[in-house]
XYZ file of C-alpha atoms in Angstrom:
661
model
C 0.000 0.000 0.000
C 1.289 3.462 -0.834
C 1.541 6.073 1.854
C -0.471 8.794 0.147
C -3.911 8.660 -1.431
C -4.883 11.756 -3.391
C -7.750 13.803 -1.916
C -7.499 17.241 -3.502
C -4.940 19.450 -5.150
C -4.890 23.138 -5.955
C -2.101 25.670 -6.527
C 1.647 25.590 -6.044
C 3.515 26.554 -2.912
C 6.265 29.166 -2.975
C 9.635 28.403 -1.449
C 10.877 30.460 1.469
C 14.629 30.500 1.010
C 17.305 30.929 3.606
C 21.051 31.044 3.144
C 22.906 27.741 3.264
C 24.193 26.976 6.752
C 27.420 25.098 7.439
C 26.436 21.995 9.377
C 29.773 20.829 10.748
C 32.655 22.577 12.333
C 35.501 20.593 13.855
C 39.285 20.379 13.650
C 42.227 21.157 11.356
C 46.020 21.138 11.377
C 48.666 23.808 10.926
C 52.086 23.582 9.305
C 53.250 26.665 11.203
C 53.207 26.007 14.976
C 53.998 29.635 15.699
C 50.637 30.667 14.352
C 48.994 28.840 17.250
C 49.789 31.909 19.350
C 47.417 33.945 17.202
C 44.501 31.779 18.360
C 44.260 33.960 21.438
C 43.275 36.887 19.224
C 40.251 35.063 17.806
C 36.773 35.731 19.162
C 35.521 33.112 21.599
C 34.156 30.057 19.798
C 35.854 30.930 16.492
C 37.842 28.163 14.829
C 41.476 28.788 14.017
C 41.587 26.178 11.267
C 39.433 24.991 8.425
C 39.915 21.254 7.869
C 39.031 19.403 4.684
C 38.722 15.614 4.691
C 38.609 13.439 1.608
C 36.870 10.232 2.712
C 37.889 8.283 -0.374
C 37.259 4.759 -1.590
C 40.952 3.863 -1.663
C 42.589 6.742 0.260
C 41.693 9.356 2.855
C 43.469 12.682 3.249
C 43.288 15.699 5.561
C 44.199 19.232 4.541
C 43.891 22.442 6.536
C 43.899 26.226 6.227
C 45.139 28.465 9.021
C 42.477 31.161 8.966
C 44.427 33.457 11.256
C 47.366 33.564 8.837
C 45.290 33.740 5.651
C 44.034 36.933 4.096
C 41.893 37.135 0.966
C 43.384 34.949 -1.752
C 46.601 34.545 0.229
C 45.949 31.212 1.943
C 48.260 29.385 4.333
C 47.467 25.735 3.671
C 49.022 22.377 4.442
C 48.406 18.630 4.419
C 48.539 16.510 7.553
C 50.942 13.583 7.457
C 48.914 10.806 9.064
C 50.803 8.398 11.373
C 49.860 4.811 10.555
C 51.184 1.314 10.933
C 53.265 0.166 7.977
C 54.217 -3.168 9.602
C 54.025 -4.854 13.008
C 54.805 -2.108 15.560
C 56.244 0.011 12.729
C 54.837 3.532 12.308
C 55.269 6.055 9.518
C 53.473 9.351 8.810
C 52.145 9.662 5.251
C 49.926 12.248 3.501
C 47.478 9.518 2.418
C 45.686 7.056 4.700
C 44.682 4.008 2.625
C 40.971 3.277 3.154
C 41.495 -0.314 4.271
C 40.546 -2.052 7.501
C 42.192 -5.335 8.484
C 40.599 -7.669 11.028
C 43.453 -9.841 12.362
C 43.033 -13.173 14.105
C 43.348 -12.946 17.899
C 46.708 -14.730 17.807
C 47.982 -13.087 14.640
C 49.418 -9.899 16.135
C 50.120 -8.735 19.663
C 48.460 -5.595 21.013
C 51.747 -3.728 20.678
C 52.116 -4.808 17.046
C 48.649 -3.616 15.998
C 48.278 -0.475 18.127
C 49.572 2.997 17.340
C 51.677 4.661 20.057
C 49.411 6.675 22.319
C 46.240 5.326 20.733
C 43.654 3.109 22.442
C 44.169 -0.626 21.973
C 42.250 -1.727 18.870
C 41.231 -5.106 17.465
C 41.679 -3.827 13.905
C 44.259 -2.061 11.740
C 43.659 0.855 9.400
C 45.847 2.339 6.696
C 48.989 1.110 4.951
C 49.608 -1.991 7.081
C 45.973 -3.021 6.681
C 46.333 -2.824 2.915
C 49.581 -4.799 2.687
C 48.557 -7.392 5.272
C 45.181 -7.819 3.625
C 46.737 -8.387 0.209
C 48.051 -11.689 1.576
C 44.888 -12.524 3.551
C 42.000 -10.887 1.668
C 39.294 -12.714 3.642
C 40.169 -10.431 6.577
C 40.423 -7.197 4.593
C 37.663 -4.591 4.383
C 37.910 -2.419 1.277
C 35.606 -0.163 -0.767
C 33.573 0.713 2.341
C 32.526 3.972 0.690
C 30.977 2.086 -2.233
C 29.120 -0.192 0.162
C 27.966 2.839 2.162
C 25.920 4.066 -0.798
C 24.616 0.621 -1.820
C 20.831 0.681 -1.234
C 20.482 -3.076 -1.666
C 22.162 -4.024 1.630
C 21.842 -3.117 5.288
C 24.702 -0.666 5.623
C 24.621 -0.806 9.418
C 24.989 -4.598 9.465
C 28.250 -6.539 9.700
C 28.635 -7.574 6.045
C 32.319 -6.805 5.356
C 34.460 -8.537 4.217
C 31.618 -9.894 2.065
C 33.106 -13.374 1.545
C 34.734 -13.844 4.948
C 34.222 -17.226 6.659
C 32.182 -17.483 9.843
C 35.214 -17.312 12.137
C 36.036 -13.794 10.898
C 34.123 -11.081 12.709
C 32.621 -8.704 10.171
C 31.942 -4.978 10.348
C 29.402 -2.729 8.667
C 30.219 -0.217 5.923
C 29.204 2.467 8.417
C 31.614 1.160 11.064
C 34.505 0.946 8.595
C 33.922 4.571 7.589
C 33.858 5.584 11.249
C 37.222 3.862 11.806
C 38.915 5.888 9.049
C 37.455 9.138 10.363
C 38.470 8.303 13.932
C 42.020 7.650 12.730
C 42.169 11.073 11.054
C 40.815 12.791 14.144
C 43.358 10.993 16.347
C 46.178 12.011 13.986
C 45.073 15.635 14.144
C 44.915 15.666 17.914
C 48.375 14.116 18.182
C 49.871 16.750 15.888
C 47.949 19.777 17.143
C 46.972 19.533 20.797
C 46.903 23.347 20.879
C 43.929 23.358 18.474
C 41.268 20.911 19.727
C 39.606 19.067 16.885
C 36.107 19.791 18.155
C 36.718 23.540 17.949
C 37.721 23.710 14.290
C 35.706 23.970 11.056
C 35.333 20.639 9.186
C 34.283 19.866 5.624
C 33.994 16.238 4.487
C 33.613 15.428 0.802
C 31.169 13.054 -0.899
C 30.512 12.096 -4.534
C 28.172 14.557 -6.244
C 25.990 11.591 -7.181
C 25.375 10.503 -3.568
C 21.639 10.366 -2.882
C 20.219 11.839 0.356
C 20.407 8.464 2.137
C 24.133 8.089 1.409
C 24.702 11.690 2.495
C 22.876 11.017 5.745
C 24.972 7.895 6.390
C 28.182 9.839 5.760
C 27.049 12.476 8.232
C 26.182 9.750 10.745
C 29.664 8.242 10.397
C 31.258 11.661 10.954
C 29.219 12.350 14.061
C 29.944 8.885 15.460
C 33.662 9.619 14.955
C 33.360 12.746 17.098
C 32.665 15.388 14.472
C 30.222 17.465 16.470
C 29.241 19.572 13.460
C 29.494 18.811 9.763
C 29.605 20.356 6.306
C 29.407 18.047 3.292
C 30.840 19.134 -0.063
C 30.649 17.405 -3.434
C 34.027 16.074 -4.589
C 34.032 17.652 -8.091
C 33.337 21.036 -6.503
C 36.160 20.446 -4.033
C 38.511 19.674 -6.924
C 37.544 22.936 -8.607
C 38.005 24.878 -5.361
C 41.494 23.392 -5.107
C 42.280 24.520 -8.653
C 41.019 28.030 -7.835
C 43.116 28.218 -4.671
C 46.234 26.845 -6.370
C 45.960 29.438 -9.150
C 46.682 32.243 -6.699
C 43.946 34.413 -8.200
C 44.864 33.695 -11.834
C 41.865 31.428 -12.374
C 39.930 34.436 -13.702
C 42.459 34.653 -16.549
C 41.947 30.998 -17.498
C 38.148 31.013 -17.744
C 35.633 33.540 -19.012
C 31.932 34.254 -18.946
C 30.057 31.556 -20.827
C 32.579 28.791 -20.176
C 31.209 25.386 -19.219
C 33.698 23.384 -17.139
C 33.430 19.602 -17.236
C 34.870 17.984 -14.091
C 35.851 14.356 -14.694
C 36.629 12.590 -11.414
C 37.658 8.945 -11.731
C 38.446 7.685 -8.259
C 38.910 4.356 -6.599
C 35.260 3.393 -6.600
C 33.247 5.794 -8.726
C 33.263 7.938 -11.821
C 31.822 11.325 -10.881
C 30.860 13.837 -13.587
C 29.821 17.448 -13.047
C 29.230 20.540 -15.187
C 29.957 24.004 -13.779
C 29.131 27.194 -15.652
C 31.095 30.454 -15.473
C 28.748 33.438 -15.154
C 29.254 37.168 -14.892
C 27.220 39.192 -12.409
C 27.861 42.857 -11.654
C 31.214 42.668 -13.407
C 32.481 39.677 -11.410
C 32.820 36.061 -12.454
C 30.696 33.489 -10.628
C 30.525 29.705 -10.779
C 27.341 27.632 -10.792
C 27.046 23.838 -10.755
C 24.492 22.995 -13.452
C 24.494 19.200 -13.624
C 25.879 16.054 -12.042
C 26.038 12.551 -13.447
C 24.444 9.387 -12.213
C 26.112 7.310 -9.520
C 28.483 5.185 -11.613
C 30.245 2.458 -9.651
C 33.226 2.360 -11.954
C 36.765 3.296 -10.985
C 40.095 2.046 -9.762
C 38.585 -1.038 -8.109
C 37.314 -2.256 -11.486
C 40.687 -1.559 -13.056
C 42.574 -3.457 -10.352
C 40.369 -6.484 -10.886
C 40.784 -6.245 -14.663
C 44.570 -6.177 -14.237
C 44.376 -9.161 -11.874
C 42.430 -11.239 -14.385
C 44.886 -10.236 -17.096
C 47.837 -11.378 -14.983
C 45.947 -14.551 -14.007
C 45.499 -15.395 -17.686
C 49.223 -14.853 -18.226
C 50.005 -17.204 -15.335
C 47.504 -19.767 -16.593
C 49.319 -19.806 -19.927
C 52.441 -20.719 -17.942
C 50.588 -23.588 -16.268
C 49.987 -21.735 -12.990
C 46.260 -21.764 -12.313
C 44.927 -19.464 -9.571
C 41.796 -20.024 -7.544
C 39.258 -17.302 -6.659
C 40.969 -16.540 -3.334
C 44.335 -16.011 -4.989
C 42.822 -13.907 -7.763
C 41.339 -11.598 -5.170
C 44.688 -11.365 -3.402
C 46.279 -10.667 -6.790
C 43.914 -7.726 -7.332
C 45.354 -6.033 -4.229
C 48.859 -6.605 -5.544
C 47.835 -5.177 -8.924
C 46.430 -2.094 -7.194
C 49.799 -1.380 -5.577
C 51.619 -2.058 -8.846
C 49.270 0.226 -10.776
C 49.748 3.076 -8.298
C 53.541 2.751 -8.452
C 53.628 2.627 -12.246
C 51.306 5.619 -12.621
C 53.260 7.629 -10.058
C 56.731 7.010 -11.520
C 57.259 7.288 -15.284
C 60.683 5.700 -14.961
C 59.282 2.378 -13.738
C 58.665 -0.177 -16.454
C 57.477 -3.063 -14.273
C 56.619 -3.885 -10.656
C 56.918 -7.361 -9.090
C 53.762 -8.926 -7.666
C 53.599 -11.886 -5.291
C 50.551 -14.159 -5.256
C 50.272 -15.805 -1.808
C 50.211 -19.569 -1.499
C 47.100 -21.527 -0.568
C 49.141 -24.461 0.679
C 51.342 -27.179 -0.747
C 48.442 -29.244 -2.018
C 47.444 -26.516 -4.446
C 50.505 -24.739 -5.721
C 53.140 -25.342 -3.109
C 54.423 -21.815 -2.674
C 53.974 -18.181 -3.497
C 53.959 -17.256 -7.164
C 56.052 -14.341 -8.324
C 55.189 -12.419 -11.453
C 55.222 -8.811 -12.595
C 52.900 -6.134 -13.872
C 54.397 -4.022 -16.653
C 53.702 -0.429 -17.600
C 52.629 -1.600 -21.046
C 50.065 -3.991 -19.527
C 48.641 -1.306 -17.259
C 48.266 1.316 -19.962
C 46.898 -1.123 -22.534
C 44.308 -2.454 -20.094
C 43.311 0.922 -18.675
C 43.392 3.083 -21.796
C 41.854 0.689 -24.298
C 39.664 -1.204 -21.854
C 38.227 1.683 -19.833
C 38.713 4.723 -22.100
C 38.086 3.465 -25.658
C 37.462 5.786 -28.588
C 33.671 5.966 -29.004
C 31.124 8.191 -30.730
C 29.115 10.644 -28.655
C 25.997 8.787 -29.779
C 27.258 5.569 -28.154
C 25.490 4.632 -24.950
C 26.717 2.398 -22.115
C 26.187 -1.257 -22.936
C 23.652 -3.216 -20.924
C 23.047 -6.926 -20.896
C 20.385 -9.243 -19.592
C 21.154 -10.142 -15.989
C 21.291 -13.736 -14.827
C 18.452 -14.831 -12.572
C 20.914 -15.714 -9.806
C 23.917 -13.587 -8.940
C 26.294 -13.274 -6.030
C 25.502 -10.499 -3.599
C 27.922 -7.639 -4.025
C 28.374 -4.090 -5.205
C 26.194 -2.970 -8.160
C 29.097 -2.219 -10.478
C 28.411 -0.520 -13.800
C 27.800 -3.124 -16.504
C 29.835 -1.189 -19.065
C 33.476 -0.555 -18.129
C 33.946 2.184 -20.762
C 34.155 5.513 -18.921
C 33.993 7.328 -22.269
C 30.573 5.846 -23.061
C 29.234 6.957 -19.670
C 30.667 10.403 -20.396
C 28.944 10.495 -23.789
C 25.622 9.547 -22.206
C 25.987 12.245 -19.533
C 26.747 15.054 -21.974
C 23.943 13.889 -24.290
C 21.386 13.917 -21.458
C 22.437 17.449 -20.527
C 22.221 18.878 -24.081
C 19.597 21.433 -22.962
C 21.007 22.131 -19.494
C 22.112 25.689 -20.340
C 18.681 26.933 -21.400
C 17.396 27.665 -17.916
C 20.562 29.130 -16.381
C 19.914 32.746 -15.474
C 22.737 35.016 -16.618
C 24.320 32.499 -18.978
C 23.907 33.952 -22.452
C 25.403 31.147 -24.487
C 23.814 29.863 -27.673
C 24.159 26.139 -28.182
C 25.196 25.240 -31.727
C 22.201 24.504 -33.931
C 21.552 20.784 -34.057
C 23.791 19.925 -31.108
C 23.452 16.389 -29.843
C 25.333 16.938 -26.577
C 26.297 19.763 -24.256
C 29.583 21.286 -25.375
C 32.123 21.789 -22.571
C 34.700 24.504 -23.159
C 37.131 23.489 -20.389
C 37.951 20.253 -18.581
C 39.286 19.652 -15.079
C 40.521 16.182 -14.167
C 40.549 14.683 -10.694
C 41.194 11.262 -9.196
C 44.267 9.077 -8.920
C 43.414 7.090 -12.055
C 43.918 10.206 -14.158
C 47.511 10.667 -13.044
C 48.449 8.676 -16.148
C 49.130 11.184 -18.932
C 47.993 8.645 -21.530
C 44.535 8.393 -19.946
C 44.253 12.169 -19.662
C 45.191 12.601 -23.311
C 42.763 9.887 -24.417
C 39.811 11.605 -22.713
C 40.767 14.957 -24.236
C 41.145 13.320 -27.626
C 37.717 11.684 -27.432
C 35.866 14.793 -26.211
C 37.559 17.114 -28.670
C 36.727 14.666 -31.434
C 33.058 14.971 -30.513
C 33.348 18.768 -30.477
C 35.080 18.811 -33.846
C 32.274 16.718 -35.349
C 29.862 19.503 -34.372
C 32.143 22.329 -35.570
C 33.137 23.525 -32.079
C 36.405 24.742 -30.651
C 38.332 22.099 -28.668
C 37.975 22.101 -24.903
C 41.046 23.315 -23.045
C 42.565 21.565 -20.065
C 42.630 23.266 -16.680
C 45.794 21.853 -15.183
C 47.787 22.286 -12.025
C 45.720 20.109 -9.676
C 47.257 17.542 -7.317
C 45.111 14.561 -8.213
C 45.676 12.741 -4.912
C 45.162 15.707 -2.596
C 42.985 18.117 -4.587
C 39.713 17.072 -2.949
C 40.994 17.435 0.616
C 42.711 20.739 -0.177
C 39.638 22.079 -1.934
C 37.417 21.108 0.989
C 39.655 22.962 3.439
C 39.684 26.030 1.189
C 35.895 25.863 0.830
C 35.508 25.796 4.603
C 37.788 28.810 4.868
C 35.941 30.995 2.359
C 32.552 29.888 3.715
C 33.284 30.998 7.258
C 35.220 34.140 6.308
C 32.997 35.253 3.423
C 36.046 35.734 1.177
C 36.684 34.090 -2.158
C 34.501 32.811 -4.967
C 31.698 30.351 -4.160
C 30.228 27.703 -6.438
C 26.465 27.980 -6.422
C 24.815 24.598 -6.435
C 21.904 23.414 -4.336
C 20.305 20.025 -4.894
C 21.865 18.032 -7.723
C 18.470 16.661 -8.756
C 14.797 17.468 -8.526
C 13.075 15.252 -5.953
C 9.525 13.895 -6.084
C 7.245 11.820 -3.870
C 4.810 9.297 -5.303
C 1.082 9.996 -4.864
C -1.367 7.167 -5.517
C -4.613 8.036 -7.310
C -7.878 7.553 -5.442
C -9.927 5.358 -7.809
C -12.168 2.262 -7.684
C -10.426 -1.110 -7.725
C -9.925 -2.588 -11.204
C -8.901 -6.265 -11.567
C -5.274 -6.628 -12.607
C -4.526 -2.905 -12.464
C -2.761 -0.913 -9.783
C -3.936 2.664 -9.143
C -1.987 5.162 -11.284
C 0.947 6.866 -9.602
C 1.707 10.585 -9.888
C 4.948 12.279 -8.871
C 4.777 15.430 -6.750
C 7.803 17.751 -6.883
C 9.061 18.495 -3.368
C 12.486 19.976 -4.116
C 13.321 21.409 -7.548
C 16.786 21.273 -9.082
C 19.162 23.706 -7.383
C 17.117 24.123 -4.203
C 19.658 25.390 -1.708
C 20.585 23.686 1.530
C 18.642 25.072 4.472
C 15.654 25.916 2.270
C 12.141 24.988 3.395
C 8.930 24.837 1.379
C 5.317 24.374 2.451
C 2.678 22.994 0.109
C -0.120 24.504 2.179
C -2.614 24.640 -0.715
C -2.284 20.952 -1.570
C -4.201 18.445 0.569
C -3.341 14.753 0.449
C -4.446 11.722 2.380
C -1.958 10.093 4.758
C -2.457 6.487 5.857
C -1.604 5.971 9.548
C -1.540 3.046 11.952
C -0.446 0.346 9.501
C 2.628 -0.468 7.347
C 2.813 1.723 4.266
C 5.351 2.417 1.550
C 6.641 5.747 0.382
C 8.160 6.048 -3.086
C 10.666 8.757 -4.001
C 11.975 9.782 -7.416
C 14.836 11.940 -8.653
C 15.510 13.724 -11.936
C 18.679 15.326 -13.274
C 17.028 16.610 -16.465
C 13.679 18.169 -15.415
C 14.798 21.683 -14.478
C 11.599 23.628 -15.078
C 9.509 21.845 -12.421
C 8.708 23.901 -9.342
C 7.575 22.901 -5.878
C 4.072 21.464 -6.176
C 4.369 20.348 -9.815
C 2.368 17.105 -10.209
C 3.506 14.738 -12.967
C 1.062 12.149 -14.271
C 3.378 10.857 -17.001
C 7.135 10.868 -17.494
C 9.690 9.255 -19.755
C 11.994 6.440 -18.667
C 15.010 8.763 -18.428
C 13.162 11.702 -16.881
C 12.628 10.229 -13.410
C 14.686 7.599 -11.611
C 13.101 5.826 -8.656
C 15.124 6.065 -5.467
C 15.073 3.714 -2.511
C 11.581 2.985 -1.232
C 10.753 3.602 2.427
C 8.567 1.317 4.494
C 7.232 2.747 7.731
C 4.338 2.619 10.166
C 3.232 6.054 11.302
C 1.580 6.185 14.738
C -2.189 6.439 14.616
C -2.220 8.911 17.535
C -5.716 7.946 18.694
C -7.043 7.281 15.204
C -8.153 3.955 13.777
C -5.479 1.836 12.078
C -5.603 2.433 8.336
C -7.381 5.760 8.662
C -6.646 8.286 5.920
C -5.825 11.643 7.495
C -5.994 14.871 5.425
C -2.539 16.484 5.524
C -0.415 19.134 3.868
C 3.307 18.651 3.223
C 6.388 20.548 4.247
C 9.747 19.751 2.674
C 13.236 20.822 3.670
C 16.667 20.320 2.196
C 18.930 20.076 5.228
C 22.364 21.623 5.498
C 23.934 18.284 4.469
C 21.665 17.719 1.463
C 19.194 15.274 3.022
C 15.557 15.629 2.035
C 13.152 15.808 4.987
C 9.408 15.538 4.610
C 6.810 16.548 7.201
C 3.116 15.733 6.957
C 0.930 18.170 8.921
C -2.724 17.219 9.643
C -5.176 19.806 8.344
C -6.430 21.745 11.353
C -4.125 19.824 13.699
C -0.879 20.527 15.534
C 1.012 17.230 15.356
C 3.195 16.258 12.413
C 4.781 13.132 11.005
C 8.425 13.389 9.968
C 9.771 11.219 7.150
C 13.431 10.946 6.126
C 15.170 8.717 3.614
C 15.577 5.291 5.174
C 19.069 3.845 5.003
C 18.421 0.237 5.940
C 18.048 -2.377 3.247
C 14.759 -3.906 2.236
C 14.269 -7.470 3.442
C 12.620 -10.223 1.472
C 9.395 -9.630 3.384
C 9.475 -5.959 2.445
C 10.179 -6.465 -1.239
């Protein structure tokens, strides 16, 4: 049964807008200890540092801006070297914290061997040692927690990782794994900067632009559980652009102009994130506005590591060395390390990889092989970034009836085809942008970017970067357009963390250029028609717009002129939809029909609202109030007509069970 039954509808509600409010403020680090003395000059309760945290699929990083030493576009910024175990009882501080959690056997390591100096005794290991130890024992290694955190098909608070661990291995939830990484970063900050308590600083944590409200809420929950008393969430492509702006030292205005459309291509460890940002001119000054984001594409470095592993496994099989599934998974971790080394150092031509033994009855010892630069580039460039036409769409195939439970990876591994589909869907995205007087070329089949910014460790390979430019500029040339220019100068490993710290700085000080954004999609709630029962036919479903595209965080709307019926006292289902292409809809727009690509159904909510003295199953006349929170979560309140109570509905983040399906 659906939650709402239509009673009456009239008019549209107007939005009452408020300025976006930063939702989290916690700690940061400083490269200049002397500046800690200036903290005394700050007003009470004012943070000295703005901290940016990149909670990545394969790496985490923490950057910081000393606000007391920064003035205007002169920013004093650094990156925190994070102490972490690199071996038993061996500690090293590195700028990147690998996003891996290892769950050792009770007798595998002593407390001293698995615990950081000065840190509480832990039953797990995070960071570099977790990654290397887990490569040899993958059944105890938790990886890709961020991808699992946004997977709506599983219970993300349940102990499901590692997904194929035997019963004797204690599992953790994707939420818990994320908390562990964040706790490690907070501990590292407090060790390095006891003079600047973490809880008193400004914190910005980044998320993929394609995260839905449920995944955003889970990220915020992980941050708060890790001791982040307040929180600001920022989309990763925006953070990358902020980092480019900050690194330019004010020269970014010379590299872009009014009417430019910047395509941000972010290929990370777990996802491919695509965003379009327009350059506008208002009152003689340049402004930036995010105009579109891509779908959540689970395609990134993880896929590439596995592809390399299968390629090496085939090479070994040709030599008569057959690997089982366990060894292939272990090999994928070795290929990840080899890939990162080869992409980071142009002088390296090959990296040795060791496949652990499964015992003398199978192979008899570890297998040594190597991954070459030629293999990596051939697999990554041709396999994941092939030359395609802009009219090509991602390939889909019929799914098998039975499949192993796991992450919903993209069926098509070609990033360039996903890019073509994104730009084609957004062909008309510039029409409704106020202040952007750009005429799209007559007969255009896709939106034409004029500049490109790359982000993500995968794109450190110059060959991949050049292939993407070559493909996009080929599309532009086919439609008689100037080639897109590359915005360079970004640190692909640290850009997101640095951009987040810079964003937090300019948000709290009011200095610097801001990227206008708001919601990345329009959001709708399903409303079931009130009609007599017809055999074999479900009542038609309409979609009511609650939050239009670009609705700013902190904004509330009330649909006071629209009365609906709310079912209370019994289990009901609430359906939500999102759209990245319907930009003209306003709050209160009711859709009776829509195309297959216009609306995408989001995770369904099942709930039982209290009857509050009413009969179970009673339909109560209500009006709706919607709010986009400071972290991008959509909240929905149902207010009884003539009453004072209200029912609050938020996106559910637990998985549906078989009984609920």
